[in-house]
Short mmCIF file of C-alpha atoms in Angstrom, two decimals:
data_model
loop_
_atom_site.label_atom_id
_atom_site.label_comp_id
_atom_site.label_asym_id
_atom_site.label_seq_id
_atom_site.Cartn_x
_atom_site.Cartn_y
_atom_site.Cartn_z
CA MET A 23 4.73 -76.06 53.85
CA GLU A 24 2.36 -74.57 51.20
CA ILE A 25 0.83 -71.06 51.04
CA LYS A 26 -2.56 -70.66 51.00
CA THR A 27 -3.55 -66.57 51.35
CA VAL A 28 -1.33 -63.31 51.70
CA GLY A 29 -0.26 -63.51 55.13
CA VAL A 30 0.46 -60.33 56.39
CA ALA A 31 2.04 -58.87 60.13
CA GLY A 32 3.68 -56.12 61.28
CA THR A 33 3.39 -52.12 61.28
CA LEU A 34 5.08 -49.15 59.16
CA GLU A 35 6.02 -47.18 62.61
CA SER A 36 9.65 -46.81 63.72
CA SER A 37 11.54 -49.68 64.31
CA ASP A 38 8.97 -52.07 62.64
CA ILE A 39 9.08 -54.26 59.70
CA GLN A 40 5.59 -54.91 57.31
CA ILE A 41 5.87 -58.37 56.26
CA MET A 42 3.91 -59.40 53.18
CA ILE A 43 3.84 -63.10 52.31
CA SER A 44 2.32 -64.71 49.43
CA GLU A 45 2.26 -67.79 46.80
CA GLY A 46 5.65 -67.72 44.73
CA ASN A 47 7.28 -70.79 42.31
CA GLU A 48 10.59 -69.64 41.80
CA GLY A 49 12.64 -69.85 45.62
CA ILE A 50 12.06 -66.66 47.69
CA GLN A 51 11.70 -63.52 46.01
CA ILE A 52 11.87 -60.17 48.46
CA ASP A 53 10.89 -57.22 47.67
CA LEU A 54 12.48 -54.51 50.28
CA ASP A 55 11.49 -51.17 50.89
CA SER A 56 14.73 -49.46 53.70
CA GLU A 57 16.06 -46.57 54.29
CA VAL A 58 18.97 -48.22 55.26
CA ILE A 59 19.07 -51.35 52.44
CA LYS A 60 22.78 -50.12 51.16
CA ALA A 61 24.11 -50.94 54.82
CA TYR A 62 21.79 -54.09 56.34
CA GLY A 63 19.66 -54.90 52.69
CA ASP A 64 21.80 -58.10 52.94
CA GLN A 65 21.10 -59.39 56.43
CA ILE A 66 17.35 -58.15 56.70
CA LYS A 67 16.77 -60.53 53.47
CA LYS A 68 18.95 -63.56 54.87
CA VAL A 69 16.73 -63.58 58.03
CA ILE A 70 13.72 -63.21 56.23
CA THR A 71 14.78 -66.34 54.37
CA THR A 72 16.27 -68.52 56.68
CA THR A 73 13.19 -68.09 59.54
CA LEU A 74 10.88 -69.32 56.33
CA GLN A 75 13.02 -72.12 55.54
CA LYS A 76 13.18 -72.94 59.35
CA TYR A 77 9.18 -72.81 58.96
CA GLY A 78 9.46 -74.87 55.91
CA ILE A 79 8.36 -72.47 53.34
CA GLU A 80 11.25 -72.86 50.24
CA ASN A 81 8.64 -70.91 47.63
CA ALA A 82 7.18 -67.61 48.22
CA LYS A 83 7.26 -63.67 47.53
CA VAL A 84 7.76 -61.01 50.04
CA LYS A 85 6.99 -57.88 49.89
CA ALA A 86 9.04 -55.90 53.34
CA THR A 87 9.26 -52.45 53.99
CA ASP A 88 11.31 -52.28 56.89
CA LYS A 89 11.66 -48.90 59.19
CA GLY A 90 14.57 -49.74 61.38
CA ALA A 91 13.57 -53.28 62.65
CA LEU A 92 15.95 -55.04 64.67
CA ASP A 93 16.80 -59.52 63.37
CA CYS A 94 14.71 -60.74 65.98
CA VAL A 95 11.53 -58.13 65.07
CA ILE A 96 12.29 -58.49 61.03
CA ALA A 97 12.51 -62.55 62.77
CA ALA A 98 9.06 -62.46 64.67
CA ARG A 99 7.61 -60.87 61.73
CA THR A 100 8.09 -62.98 59.11
CA LEU A 101 6.87 -66.17 61.47
CA ALA A 102 3.57 -64.34 62.23
CA ALA A 103 3.32 -63.66 57.87
CA ALA A 104 3.94 -67.36 57.20
CA GLN A 105 1.90 -68.96 59.92
CA ARG A 106 -1.07 -66.44 58.85
CA ALA A 107 -0.30 -67.29 54.66
CA THR A 108 -0.51 -70.99 55.83
CA GLU A 109 -3.28 -70.83 58.19
CA THR A 110 -1.39 -72.33 60.92
CA SER A 111 -1.90 -69.43 63.66
CA ASP A 112 -3.39 -71.69 65.83
CA LYS A 113 -0.78 -73.90 66.02
CA PRO A 114 2.83 -71.69 66.50
CA GLU A 115 6.03 -73.26 66.11
CA LEU A 116 8.33 -70.40 68.15
CA GLU A 117 11.24 -72.82 67.86
CA VAL A 118 12.04 -71.12 64.05
CA LEU A 119 12.83 -68.04 66.24
CA GLU A 120 15.95 -70.13 67.77
#
């Protein structure tokens, strides 16, 4: 899947995560800002990477600002940002979240 623009989803509210996805060419690169990065950073990155790969994105730059989001929220925000970045929001592929 080709990234055509910058896609953003989520907020900076408590228990949420803001995901910004832009074009990349060296795999999935994640810049994570989180107060719980020491305890959950690897898991947050894994959820983002897995969601993008299921959606067919192999190269992307991701800026994630976490405010204590659960895995299901991270996956949903990642998918929404990916759909916006690939300009495919009109064709949701919710099975990616399973």
